[in-house]
Coordinates of C-alpha atoms in Angstrom, one line a residue:
M1 CA -214.4 37.7 -51.7
S2 CA -212.3 40.8 -51.0
A3 CA -209.6 41.9 -48.6
N4 CA -209.0 45.3 -47.1
E5 CA -206.5 47.2 -45.0
T6 CA -206.3 50.7 -43.4
V7 CA -203.2 52.6 -44.3
E8 CA -201.8 56.1 -43.6
I9 CA -199.4 58.5 -45.2
T10 CA -197.8 61.8 -43.9
G11 CA -196.0 64.4 -45.9
H12 CA -196.5 67.2 -48.5
L13 CA -199.3 65.2 -50.1
M14 CA -200.9 68.0 -52.1
D15 CA -198.2 70.3 -53.3
H16 CA -195.9 67.3 -54.4
G17 CA -198.8 65.3 -55.9
I18 CA -198.1 62.3 -53.7
L19 CA -201.7 61.6 -52.8
S20 CA -202.8 61.5 -56.4
R21 CA -200.0 59.1 -57.2
V22 CA -201.1 56.9 -54.3
L23 CA -204.7 56.8 -55.5
D24 CA -203.6 56.1 -59.1
D25 CA -201.5 53.2 -57.9
I26 CA -204.6 51.7 -56.1
R27 CA -206.6 51.9 -59.2
E28 CA -203.8 50.5 -61.5
Y29 CA -203.6 47.5 -59.2
G30 CA -207.3 46.8 -59.6
G31 CA -208.1 48.0 -56.1
D32 CA -210.5 50.5 -54.6
Y33 CA -210.3 53.0 -51.7
S34 CA -212.1 55.3 -49.4
I35 CA -210.5 58.2 -47.7
D36 CA -211.4 58.0 -44.0
R37 CA -209.5 61.1 -42.8
F38 CA -207.5 63.8 -44.4
D39 CA -205.8 66.5 -42.4
V40 CA -204.3 69.2 -44.6
G41 CA -201.3 71.2 -43.4
R42 CA -202.1 74.9 -43.0
E43 CA -198.7 76.4 -43.5
T44 CA -196.2 75.7 -46.3
D45 CA -193.9 73.6 -44.2
D46 CA -196.8 71.7 -42.4
P47 CA -197.2 68.1 -43.5
S48 CA -200.6 66.6 -44.4
H49 CA -201.9 63.3 -43.1
A50 CA -204.3 60.9 -44.8
V51 CA -205.9 57.6 -43.6
I52 CA -207.2 55.4 -46.4
T53 CA -209.0 52.1 -46.5
V54 CA -207.7 50.0 -49.4
V55 CA -209.7 47.2 -50.9
A56 CA -208.5 44.4 -53.2
E57 CA -210.1 41.4 -54.7
D58 CA -208.2 38.9 -52.5
E59 CA -205.4 38.8 -49.9
E60 CA -202.6 38.1 -52.4
S61 CA -203.6 41.1 -54.5
L62 CA -203.9 43.2 -51.4
Q63 CA -200.4 42.3 -50.2
R64 CA -198.9 43.2 -53.6
L65 CA -200.8 46.5 -53.6
L66 CA -199.6 47.3 -50.1
M67 CA -196.0 46.7 -51.2
R68 CA -196.5 49.1 -54.1
L69 CA -197.9 51.8 -51.9
Q70 CA -194.9 51.5 -49.6
T71 CA -192.7 52.9 -52.4
R72 CA -194.7 56.1 -51.8
G73 CA -194.2 56.0 -48.1
V74 CA -197.6 54.5 -47.2
N75 CA -197.8 52.3 -44.1
Q76 CA -200.4 50.1 -42.5
V77 CA -202.0 51.8 -39.5
D78 CA -201.7 48.5 -37.7
P79 CA -198.7 46.7 -39.4
G80 CA -198.9 43.6 -37.2
E81 CA -196.1 41.1 -37.3
A82 CA -194.0 40.1 -40.3
S83 CA -194.5 36.7 -41.9
V84 CA -191.4 34.5 -42.7
A85 CA -190.9 31.6 -45.1
V86 CA -187.8 29.5 -45.8
A87 CA -186.1 29.7 -49.2
D88 CA -186.2 26.2 -50.7
R89 CA -183.6 26.7 -53.4
D90 CA -180.6 28.9 -54.3
G91 CA -181.5 32.1 -56.3
V92 CA -185.2 31.9 -55.7
F93 CA -187.3 33.7 -53.1
P94 CA -190.3 32.1 -51.5
D95 CA -193.7 32.9 -53.1
S96 CA -195.2 36.3 -51.8
F97 CA -191.7 37.5 -50.7
Y98 CA -191.7 41.2 -49.7
S99 CA -190.3 43.3 -52.6
T100 CA -188.2 46.1 -51.1
T101 CA -188.1 49.8 -51.6
N102 CA -185.0 52.0 -51.1
L103 CA -186.6 53.8 -48.2
D104 CA -185.4 53.4 -44.6
T105 CA -187.3 50.3 -43.4
R106 CA -188.2 48.6 -40.1
V107 CA -189.6 45.1 -39.6
R108 CA -191.4 43.8 -36.6
V109 CA -190.5 40.2 -35.7
D110 CA -191.6 38.6 -32.4
G111 CA -192.7 42.0 -31.1
T112 CA -189.3 43.6 -31.8
W113 CA -188.7 46.3 -34.4
L114 CA -185.5 45.7 -36.4
E115 CA -183.9 48.3 -38.7
V116 CA -183.3 46.9 -42.2
E117 CA -179.6 47.1 -43.1
N118 CA -178.5 48.5 -46.5
P119 CA -182.0 49.6 -47.9
E120 CA -182.2 48.8 -51.6
M121 CA -185.1 48.5 -54.0
D122 CA -186.2 45.3 -55.8
C123 CA -184.6 42.9 -53.3
G124 CA -185.9 40.6 -50.6
L125 CA -185.6 40.9 -46.8
V126 CA -183.6 38.2 -45.0
L127 CA -184.1 37.5 -41.3
E128 CA -181.4 36.1 -39.1
R129 CA -181.9 34.6 -35.6
D130 CA -179.4 33.7 -32.9
A131 CA -178.9 30.2 -31.4
D132 CA -181.9 30.8 -29.1
G133 CA -184.2 31.7 -31.9
R134 CA -184.3 35.4 -31.2
P135 CA -184.4 37.8 -34.2
T136 CA -181.0 39.6 -34.5
R137 CA -181.0 41.4 -37.9
V138 CA -182.9 41.9 -41.1
Y139 CA -181.1 43.0 -44.3
T140 CA -181.8 43.3 -48.0
L141 CA -180.5 40.7 -50.4
P142 CA -180.7 40.5 -54.2
M143 CA -182.4 37.5 -55.7
S144 CA -179.2 36.1 -57.1
D145 CA -177.7 35.9 -53.7
V146 CA -180.5 34.1 -51.8
R147 CA -179.5 30.6 -50.6
E148 CA -181.5 27.6 -49.6
G149 CA -182.5 27.7 -45.9
M150 CA -182.5 31.5 -45.5
L151 CA -185.5 33.1 -43.7
V152 CA -187.2 35.5 -46.0
I153 CA -189.9 38.1 -45.1
T154 CA -193.2 37.5 -47.0
G155 CA -196.1 39.9 -47.4
A156 CA -196.3 43.5 -46.3
S157 CA -197.4 42.9 -42.7
G158 CA -194.9 44.0 -40.0
V159 CA -193.1 46.3 -42.4
K160 CA -192.9 50.1 -42.1
V161 CA -191.0 52.6 -44.3
S162 CA -189.9 56.2 -43.7
V163 CA -189.5 58.8 -46.4
P164 CA -186.5 61.1 -45.9
E165 CA -187.4 64.8 -45.5
P166 CA -185.2 67.4 -47.1
D167 CA -183.2 69.2 -44.4
R168 CA -183.8 72.8 -45.3
T169 CA -181.2 74.0 -42.7
A170 CA -178.4 71.7 -43.9
G171 CA -177.5 73.5 -47.1
A172 CA -178.4 74.5 -50.6
F173 CA -179.0 71.0 -51.9
G174 CA -182.2 70.8 -49.8
F175 CA -183.7 73.5 -52.1
M176 CA -183.2 71.6 -55.3
E177 CA -186.8 70.6 -55.1
S178 CA -187.7 70.2 -58.8
E179 CA -186.9 66.7 -60.1
V180 CA -185.4 68.1 -63.4
S181 CA -183.8 71.5 -63.8
S182 CA -183.2 72.8 -67.3
E183 CA -184.0 76.5 -66.9
K184 CA -182.5 77.4 -63.6
P185 CA -179.3 79.5 -63.6
Q186 CA -176.5 77.0 -64.1
A187 CA -174.2 78.9 -61.6
V188 CA -176.8 78.3 -58.9
L189 CA -177.1 74.6 -59.8
V190 CA -173.3 74.1 -59.8
R191 CA -173.1 75.8 -56.4
Q192 CA -175.8 73.6 -55.0
V193 CA -174.1 70.5 -56.1
A194 CA -170.7 71.7 -54.8
D195 CA -172.3 72.5 -51.4
G196 CA -173.8 69.0 -51.3
M197 CA -170.4 67.5 -51.9
R198 CA -168.7 69.8 -49.3
E199 CA -171.3 68.8 -46.7
A200 CA -170.8 65.1 -47.3
K201 CA -167.0 65.5 -47.0
A202 CA -167.4 67.7 -43.8
E203 CA -169.4 64.8 -42.3
G204 CA -166.7 62.3 -43.1
K205 CA -168.7 60.7 -45.9
K206 CA -167.7 59.6 -49.4
V207 CA -168.6 61.2 -52.7
L208 CA -169.6 58.6 -55.3
W209 CA -169.4 59.5 -59.0
V210 CA -171.0 57.6 -61.8
G211 CA -169.6 58.5 -65.2
G212 CA -169.9 57.8 -68.9
P213 CA -167.5 58.3 -71.8
G214 CA -169.0 61.7 -72.5
V215 CA -166.9 63.0 -69.7
V216 CA -163.8 62.4 -71.9
H217 CA -165.5 63.1 -75.2
T218 CA -166.5 66.6 -74.1
G219 CA -163.0 67.4 -72.9
A220 CA -163.9 67.5 -69.2
A221 CA -161.5 64.8 -68.0
P222 CA -159.0 67.5 -66.7
A223 CA -161.8 69.0 -64.6
L224 CA -162.6 65.6 -63.1
V225 CA -158.9 64.9 -62.5
A226 CA -158.6 68.2 -60.6
M227 CA -161.5 67.2 -58.4
V228 CA -159.9 63.8 -57.8
H229 CA -156.7 65.6 -56.7
A230 CA -158.8 67.9 -54.4
G231 CA -160.4 64.9 -52.7
F232 CA -164.0 65.3 -54.1
V233 CA -164.0 61.9 -55.8
D234 CA -163.8 58.9 -53.5
V235 CA -165.4 56.2 -55.6
L236 CA -166.1 56.0 -59.4
F237 CA -168.6 53.6 -61.0
A238 CA -168.3 53.4 -64.8
G239 CA -168.1 51.0 -67.7
N240 CA -165.3 49.9 -70.0
A241 CA -165.8 53.0 -72.2
L242 CA -165.0 55.8 -69.8
A243 CA -161.8 54.2 -68.7
T244 CA -160.8 53.1 -72.2
H245 CA -161.3 56.6 -73.7
D246 CA -159.6 58.2 -70.8
I247 CA -156.6 56.0 -71.2
E248 CA -156.7 56.6 -75.0
S249 CA -156.7 60.3 -74.3
S250 CA -153.7 60.0 -72.0
L251 CA -151.7 57.9 -74.4
Y252 CA -152.7 59.4 -77.8
G253 CA -154.5 62.7 -77.0
T254 CA -157.6 61.5 -78.7
S255 CA -161.1 60.1 -77.8
L256 CA -162.7 57.9 -80.4
G257 CA -160.0 59.0 -82.7
I258 CA -160.8 62.7 -82.3
D259 CA -158.0 65.0 -81.3
L260 CA -159.3 66.6 -78.1
A261 CA -157.2 69.7 -78.5
M262 CA -158.1 70.4 -82.2
G263 CA -161.6 68.8 -82.3
R264 CA -161.0 66.9 -85.5
G265 CA -160.1 63.3 -86.5
V266 CA -156.5 62.3 -86.9
E267 CA -154.9 59.7 -89.2
H268 CA -155.4 56.2 -87.9
G269 CA -157.2 57.7 -84.9
H270 CA -160.0 55.2 -85.1
E271 CA -157.7 52.4 -83.9
H272 CA -156.3 54.4 -80.9
H273 CA -158.9 53.0 -78.5
I274 CA -158.1 49.4 -79.3
R275 CA -154.4 50.1 -79.1
A276 CA -155.0 51.7 -75.7
L277 CA -156.8 48.6 -74.6
N278 CA -154.0 46.4 -75.8
T279 CA -151.4 48.4 -73.9
I280 CA -153.2 48.1 -70.6
R281 CA -154.0 44.4 -71.1
K282 CA -150.3 43.8 -71.8
E283 CA -149.5 45.5 -68.4
G284 CA -152.1 43.3 -66.6
S285 CA -154.2 46.1 -65.0
I286 CA -154.7 49.8 -64.9
K287 CA -152.7 50.1 -61.6
A288 CA -149.8 48.1 -63.1
A289 CA -149.7 50.5 -66.0
V290 CA -149.6 53.4 -63.6
D291 CA -146.9 51.8 -61.4
S292 CA -144.7 50.9 -64.5
G293 CA -145.0 54.5 -65.8
V294 CA -146.9 53.5 -69.0
L295 CA -150.0 55.4 -67.9
T296 CA -149.0 58.9 -66.7
G297 CA -152.1 61.0 -66.7
G298 CA -155.9 61.1 -66.9
I299 CA -158.8 60.1 -64.7
M300 CA -157.8 56.5 -64.0
H301 CA -154.2 57.5 -63.3
A302 CA -155.5 60.1 -60.7
L303 CA -157.7 57.5 -59.0
V304 CA -154.9 55.0 -58.8
T305 CA -152.4 57.6 -57.6
H306 CA -154.7 58.8 -54.8
R307 CA -155.8 55.3 -53.9
K308 CA -159.4 55.9 -54.7
E309 CA -161.8 53.1 -55.5
F310 CA -163.3 52.4 -58.9
V311 CA -165.7 49.7 -60.2
L312 CA -165.9 49.1 -63.9
V313 CA -168.7 46.9 -65.2
G314 CA -168.9 46.1 -68.8
S315 CA -171.5 45.3 -71.4
V316 CA -171.9 43.2 -74.6
R317 CA -170.8 46.2 -76.7
D318 CA -167.3 46.4 -75.1
D319 CA -164.0 46.0 -77.0
G320 CA -161.2 44.4 -75.0
P321 CA -162.3 44.9 -72.4
L322 CA -159.8 46.4 -69.9
P323 CA -158.5 43.7 -67.5
D324 CA -160.1 45.6 -64.5
V325 CA -163.7 45.4 -66.0
Y326 CA -166.2 43.0 -64.5
T327 CA -167.7 41.0 -67.4
D328 CA -170.1 39.1 -65.1
V329 CA -172.7 41.8 -64.3
I330 CA -173.8 40.0 -61.2
E331 CA -170.3 40.1 -59.8
G332 CA -170.1 43.8 -60.9
Q333 CA -173.3 44.5 -58.9
R334 CA -171.8 42.9 -55.9
A335 CA -168.6 45.0 -56.3
M336 CA -170.7 48.2 -56.6
R337 CA -172.7 47.3 -53.5
A338 CA -169.5 46.7 -51.5
Q339 CA -168.4 50.4 -52.1
L340 CA -171.7 52.0 -50.9
Q341 CA -170.7 52.0 -47.2
G342 CA -170.1 55.6 -46.0
V343 CA -171.3 57.3 -49.2
G344 CA -173.0 60.6 -48.5
F345 CA -173.5 62.1 -51.9
C346 CA -173.7 60.7 -55.4
L347 CA -173.2 62.6 -58.7
M348 CA -174.0 60.9 -62.0
V349 CA -172.8 62.4 -65.3
A350 CA -173.3 61.3 -68.9
T351 CA -174.5 57.8 -68.5
M352 CA -178.0 56.3 -68.5
L353 CA -177.4 52.6 -67.9
H354 CA -174.8 53.0 -65.1
S355 CA -176.9 55.8 -63.5
V356 CA -180.0 53.6 -63.4
A357 CA -178.0 50.6 -62.1
T358 CA -176.5 52.7 -59.3
G359 CA -179.9 54.4 -58.5
N360 CA -181.3 50.9 -58.0
I361 CA -178.9 50.0 -55.3
L362 CA -178.7 53.3 -53.4
P363 CA -180.7 54.0 -50.3
A364 CA -183.2 56.9 -50.7
S365 CA -181.4 58.8 -47.9
I366 CA -178.3 59.5 -50.1
P367 CA -178.7 62.8 -52.1
L368 CA -178.4 62.0 -55.8
V369 CA -177.9 64.4 -58.7
C370 CA -177.9 63.3 -62.4
V371 CA -176.4 65.6 -65.1
D372 CA -177.0 64.9 -68.8
I373 CA -177.7 66.7 -72.0
N374 CA -180.6 64.3 -72.6
P375 CA -183.7 65.0 -70.5
A376 CA -184.8 61.3 -70.7
T377 CA -181.7 60.2 -68.8
V378 CA -182.4 62.5 -65.8
T379 CA -186.1 61.6 -65.7
K380 CA -185.6 57.9 -66.0
L381 CA -184.1 57.6 -62.5
A382 CA -187.2 59.0 -60.9
D383 CA -189.4 56.8 -63.1
R384 CA -187.4 53.7 -61.9
G385 CA -188.1 54.6 -58.2
S386 CA -185.1 56.7 -57.2
S387 CA -187.4 59.4 -55.6
Q388 CA -184.4 61.3 -54.2
A389 CA -182.9 61.9 -57.7
R390 CA -182.5 65.5 -58.9
G391 CA -181.8 66.1 -62.5
I392 CA -179.9 68.8 -64.4
V393 CA -180.2 69.0 -68.1
T394 CA -177.1 70.6 -69.5
D395 CA -173.8 70.0 -71.3
V396 CA -171.7 67.7 -69.1
G397 CA -168.4 69.2 -70.2
L398 CA -169.4 72.8 -69.3
F399 CA -171.0 71.6 -66.1
L400 CA -167.9 69.8 -64.9
E401 CA -165.6 72.7 -65.8
Q402 CA -167.8 75.0 -63.7
L403 CA -168.0 72.5 -60.9
A404 CA -164.2 72.2 -60.8
V405 CA -163.8 76.0 -60.6
E406 CA -166.3 76.0 -57.7
L407 CA -164.6 73.2 -55.8
V408 CA -161.0 73.9 -56.7
P409 CA -160.6 77.7 -57.0
E410 CA -157.1 77.4 -58.4
Y411 CA -158.4 75.2 -61.3
R412 CA -158.5 77.2 -64.6
R413 CA -158.4 75.8 -68.1
S414 CA -156.2 77.8 -70.4

């Protein structure tokens, strides 16, 4: 017994290596294929189009393979109608649930195509109907939030995805085509990132930052503060460490006990971070510490002063933690998702875990740049499925200094 389906894909299949990845996926999932049609684009900007018959050992294997191929932008030629099953318990999807991508997605139910709200990878699709039984909306939902009785899309039938195309007329960011940049002139890369942020702000969208403690350790906190003041930081996702060391820097002038002005350890400096934590916990929150005048500078002070949002999600390594930190990671994920509405650009700096976590919940339509000195950090995002991610391998401190100068011309470090 075997099952087969005819699928198609359009795009820059040859020069971006997409077709070879699709065929590799088919073989990795134990399937087979035949290429029925392949129209190659003649000019550089012309897309190619392929029609492929995919074969798997049974229907269940075929459905899983089709879901995998949709992460590459592959759709069934005749998608048919979506299948639906009822969740029979909280926190558990029905068997054969559709596992989502972060691409723009549509679902056909009862002959009607519905746009999926808040595209996100590794979730399920929940269908809602009105009192008369007509389909009204489909949205992504993480496994932890599914509830008994919800209608969940199963299988790949009736689902189509769309891969965002870079808009080459919109600005320089569209030309950052390589997934990781380590040898391009840094001034060019900084300008491209700055242009992407300016474009998002000009369109009335928010700029999301994801930061690690390296921002403070490298002495780049003043640069980030200048960009907060200039309106280029609308939301910050981070852990306990960035906020703690930023507050330590403001209160004691150190980060991890190292004097940021002199670059050397100070007496009793190793305990500064825990004393900083205790100071804020005594006040009750970061905002309360700002309002009372205890915290008078730094990144967190700037965010509070300008009424910008931040979500701090902790880990098992944390000291304290700060009272604002989510120690329940599921609640932290929900808080992060709640801040994604209206985001038009995302910049990730000096953090692997929070970058991957954010990449997992971002739609593929949001431009995403990851900056880190470690190449593994900037490649891991693409490996995890964030196909829109562009990486810059460089020193985060120097990069943020240059970005601040680009975005805030009056900013100059003495």
